[in-house]
Structures are given as C-alpha cells and as structure tokens.
Amino acid sequence: MSYEGYKEGRHKSKGGLIRSFVKLEGNQIEDIAFSGDFFLFPETAIEQIAQSLKGANATSDSILFAVRSVYESESVTAPGTAPEDFTTSIMQAVES
C-alpha cells in the first residue's frame, strides 16, 4: 500500500514499535493504518482499531477513547502494548 498523503508517527512501546499512517480531513481521521513489530490478540483487533478511528476527531482524548473501547470490547491481549501507546504513535503523526 502506498502511504502518499499520509502522515507517519512512530512509538516504541515495551511490546514493540508501532508505526501509524494517518490521513486527515480537517481535524478528523479519514484513514489510518498500522505496521510494526507488536502483537495483538485476537489478530483482527488491529483492523477493528483502525475502523473505530475512521471519522474520529484527531485529538488525544478521542483517539484514546476509541482504542480503549476496542481493547475492552474485544478483550485484547497485547503484551507490552497499551491503548496509550497507540495514541502516542497516532498523535505523533497528527502533529507532524
């Protein structure tokens, strides 16, 4: 996938590197994708996190709320990687 027009953020959590690729429309997340060497179980959780963020306000509080909601609803197990780690990576992209 080409990430032309996307902003990139990186955050090294205890569980691994989280790279966020964010495309903004004004102050809202139009599209988002992740890569890195972290692990989430179930494996579909990363796709659900991305879906929950599409259309969200690009603020730390909104992002953290969306990621935490997926962690809770899907009973996510993520060794060394918390919702705050995703928020940090995403906000680096937003603010770049």
PDB file of C-alpha atoms in Angstrom:
ATOM      1  CA  MET A   1       0.000   0.000   0.000  1.00  0.00           C
ATOM      2  CA  SER A   2       1.212   3.489  -0.816  1.00  0.00           C
ATOM      3  CA  TYR A   3       1.063   5.973   2.040  1.00  0.00           C
ATOM      4  CA  GLU A   4       1.388   9.083  -0.120  1.00  0.00           C
ATOM      5  CA  GLY A   5      -0.562  11.890   1.526  1.00  0.00           C
ATOM      6  CA  TYR A   6      -0.404  10.182   4.924  1.00  0.00           C
ATOM      7  CA  LYS A   7       1.441  11.435   7.993  1.00  0.00           C
ATOM      8  CA  GLU A   8       3.599   8.971   9.898  1.00  0.00           C
ATOM      9  CA  GLY A   9       4.079   8.542  13.622  1.00  0.00           C
ATOM     10  CA  ARG A  10       6.315   6.097  15.481  1.00  0.00           C
ATOM     11  CA  HIS A  11       6.317   4.969  19.076  1.00  0.00           C
ATOM     12  CA  LYS A  12       8.401   2.258  20.710  1.00  0.00           C
ATOM     13  CA  SER A  13       6.301   0.512  23.340  1.00  0.00           C
ATOM     14  CA  LYS A  14       7.563  -2.254  25.614  1.00  0.00           C
ATOM     15  CA  GLY A  15       5.803  -4.647  23.228  1.00  0.00           C
ATOM     16  CA  GLY A  16       7.390  -3.301  20.051  1.00  0.00           C
ATOM     17  CA  LEU A  17       7.414  -0.488  17.520  1.00  0.00           C
ATOM     18  CA  ILE A  18       4.060   0.971  16.465  1.00  0.00           C
ATOM     19  CA  ARG A  19       4.042   2.874  13.168  1.00  0.00           C
ATOM     20  CA  SER A  20       0.880   4.841  12.394  1.00  0.00           C
ATOM     21  CA  PHE A  21      -0.017   6.165   8.954  1.00  0.00           C
ATOM     22  CA  VAL A  22      -2.752   8.782   9.229  1.00  0.00           C
ATOM     23  CA  LYS A  23      -4.661  10.638   6.516  1.00  0.00           C
ATOM     24  CA  LEU A  24      -6.545  13.644   7.819  1.00  0.00           C
ATOM     25  CA  GLU A  25      -9.578  15.504   6.517  1.00  0.00           C
ATOM     26  CA  GLY A  26      -9.567  18.712   8.504  1.00  0.00           C
ATOM     27  CA  ASN A  27      -9.342  17.623  12.131  1.00  0.00           C
ATOM     28  CA  GLN A  28     -10.778  14.161  11.513  1.00  0.00           C
ATOM     29  CA  ILE A  29      -9.065  10.887  10.701  1.00  0.00           C
ATOM     30  CA  GLU A  30     -10.071   9.946   7.160  1.00  0.00           C
ATOM     31  CA  ASP A  31      -7.954   6.787   7.001  1.00  0.00           C
ATOM     32  CA  ILE A  32      -5.405   5.055   9.207  1.00  0.00           C
ATOM     33  CA  ALA A  33      -3.135   2.032   9.010  1.00  0.00           C
ATOM     34  CA  PHE A  34      -0.577   0.452  11.304  1.00  0.00           C
ATOM     35  CA  SER A  35       2.607  -1.558  10.994  1.00  0.00           C
ATOM     36  CA  GLY A  36       5.358  -2.572  13.365  1.00  0.00           C
ATOM     37  CA  ASP A  37       6.581  -5.468  15.435  1.00  0.00           C
ATOM     38  CA  PHE A  38       3.924  -5.516  18.171  1.00  0.00           C
ATOM     39  CA  PHE A  39       1.413  -8.310  18.786  1.00  0.00           C
ATOM     40  CA  LEU A  40      -2.325  -8.086  19.409  1.00  0.00           C
ATOM     41  CA  PHE A  41      -4.692 -10.966  20.048  1.00  0.00           C
ATOM     42  CA  PRO A  42      -7.136 -11.523  18.503  1.00  0.00           C
ATOM     43  CA  GLU A  43      -5.288 -10.683  15.295  1.00  0.00           C
ATOM     44  CA  THR A  44      -8.352  -8.868  13.920  1.00  0.00           C
ATOM     45  CA  ALA A  45      -8.097  -6.294  16.733  1.00  0.00           C
ATOM     46  CA  ILE A  46      -5.743  -4.040  14.744  1.00  0.00           C
ATOM     47  CA  GLU A  47      -8.280  -3.810  11.909  1.00  0.00           C
ATOM     48  CA  GLN A  48     -11.027  -3.033  14.407  1.00  0.00           C
ATOM     49  CA  ILE A  49      -8.906  -0.302  15.984  1.00  0.00           C
ATOM     50  CA  ALA A  50      -8.368   1.254  12.553  1.00  0.00           C
ATOM     51  CA  GLN A  51     -12.092   1.077  11.754  1.00  0.00           C
ATOM     52  CA  SER A  52     -13.017   2.651  15.083  1.00  0.00           C
ATOM     53  CA  LEU A  53     -10.713   5.594  14.367  1.00  0.00           C
ATOM     54  CA  LYS A  54     -12.031   6.442  10.890  1.00  0.00           C
ATOM     55  CA  GLY A  55     -14.055   9.628  11.221  1.00  0.00           C
ATOM     56  CA  ALA A  56     -12.817  10.248  14.780  1.00  0.00           C
ATOM     57  CA  ASN A  57     -11.559  13.651  15.848  1.00  0.00           C
ATOM     58  CA  ALA A  58      -7.772  13.777  15.698  1.00  0.00           C
ATOM     59  CA  THR A  59      -7.416  14.590  19.389  1.00  0.00           C
ATOM     60  CA  SER A  60      -5.629  12.597  22.040  1.00  0.00           C
ATOM     61  CA  ASP A  61      -8.814  12.066  24.076  1.00  0.00           C
ATOM     62  CA  SER A  62     -10.899  10.871  21.104  1.00  0.00           C
ATOM     63  CA  ILE A  63      -8.184   8.520  19.899  1.00  0.00           C
ATOM     64  CA  LEU A  64      -7.542   7.050  23.347  1.00  0.00           C
ATOM     65  CA  PHE A  65     -11.278   6.507  23.882  1.00  0.00           C
ATOM     66  CA  ALA A  66     -11.646   4.671  20.546  1.00  0.00           C
ATOM     67  CA  VAL A  67      -8.615   2.432  21.105  1.00  0.00           C
ATOM     68  CA  ARG A  68      -9.598   1.631  24.703  1.00  0.00           C
ATOM     69  CA  SER A  69     -13.109   0.741  23.538  1.00  0.00           C
ATOM     70  CA  VAL A  70     -11.749  -1.879  21.139  1.00  0.00           C
ATOM     71  CA  TYR A  71      -9.365  -3.256  23.781  1.00  0.00           C
ATOM     72  CA  GLU A  72     -12.341  -3.700  26.128  1.00  0.00           C
ATOM     73  CA  SER A  73     -14.972  -4.949  23.669  1.00  0.00           C
ATOM     74  CA  GLU A  74     -12.617  -7.466  22.034  1.00  0.00           C
ATOM     75  CA  SER A  75     -10.766  -8.489  25.220  1.00  0.00           C
ATOM     76  CA  VAL A  76      -7.491  -7.601  23.513  1.00  0.00           C
ATOM     77  CA  THR A  77      -4.313  -9.175  24.805  1.00  0.00           C
ATOM     78  CA  ALA A  78      -1.314  -7.080  23.781  1.00  0.00           C
ATOM     79  CA  PRO A  79       1.908  -7.939  25.619  1.00  0.00           C
ATOM     80  CA  GLY A  80       3.638  -4.644  26.420  1.00  0.00           C
ATOM     81  CA  THR A  81       1.350  -2.513  24.235  1.00  0.00           C
ATOM     82  CA  ALA A  82      -1.428  -0.386  25.738  1.00  0.00           C
ATOM     83  CA  PRO A  83      -4.036   1.960  24.215  1.00  0.00           C
ATOM     84  CA  GLU A  84      -1.829   4.878  25.327  1.00  0.00           C
ATOM     85  CA  ASP A  85       0.990   3.558  23.106  1.00  0.00           C
ATOM     86  CA  PHE A  86      -1.245   3.636  20.029  1.00  0.00           C
ATOM     87  CA  THR A  87      -2.433   7.111  20.987  1.00  0.00           C
ATOM     88  CA  THR A  88       1.155   8.374  21.251  1.00  0.00           C
ATOM     89  CA  SER A  89       2.046   6.975  17.815  1.00  0.00           C
ATOM     90  CA  ILE A  90      -1.087   8.405  16.191  1.00  0.00           C
ATOM     91  CA  MET A  91      -0.670  11.826  17.783  1.00  0.00           C
ATOM     92  CA  GLN A  92       2.937  11.988  16.526  1.00  0.00           C
ATOM     93  CA  ALA A  93       1.561  11.502  13.033  1.00  0.00           C
ATOM     94  CA  VAL A  94      -1.223  14.051  13.516  1.00  0.00           C
ATOM     95  CA  GLU A  95       1.171  16.670  14.870  1.00  0.00           C
ATOM     96  CA  SER A  96       3.915  16.103  12.263  1.00  0.00           C
TER      97      SER A  96
END
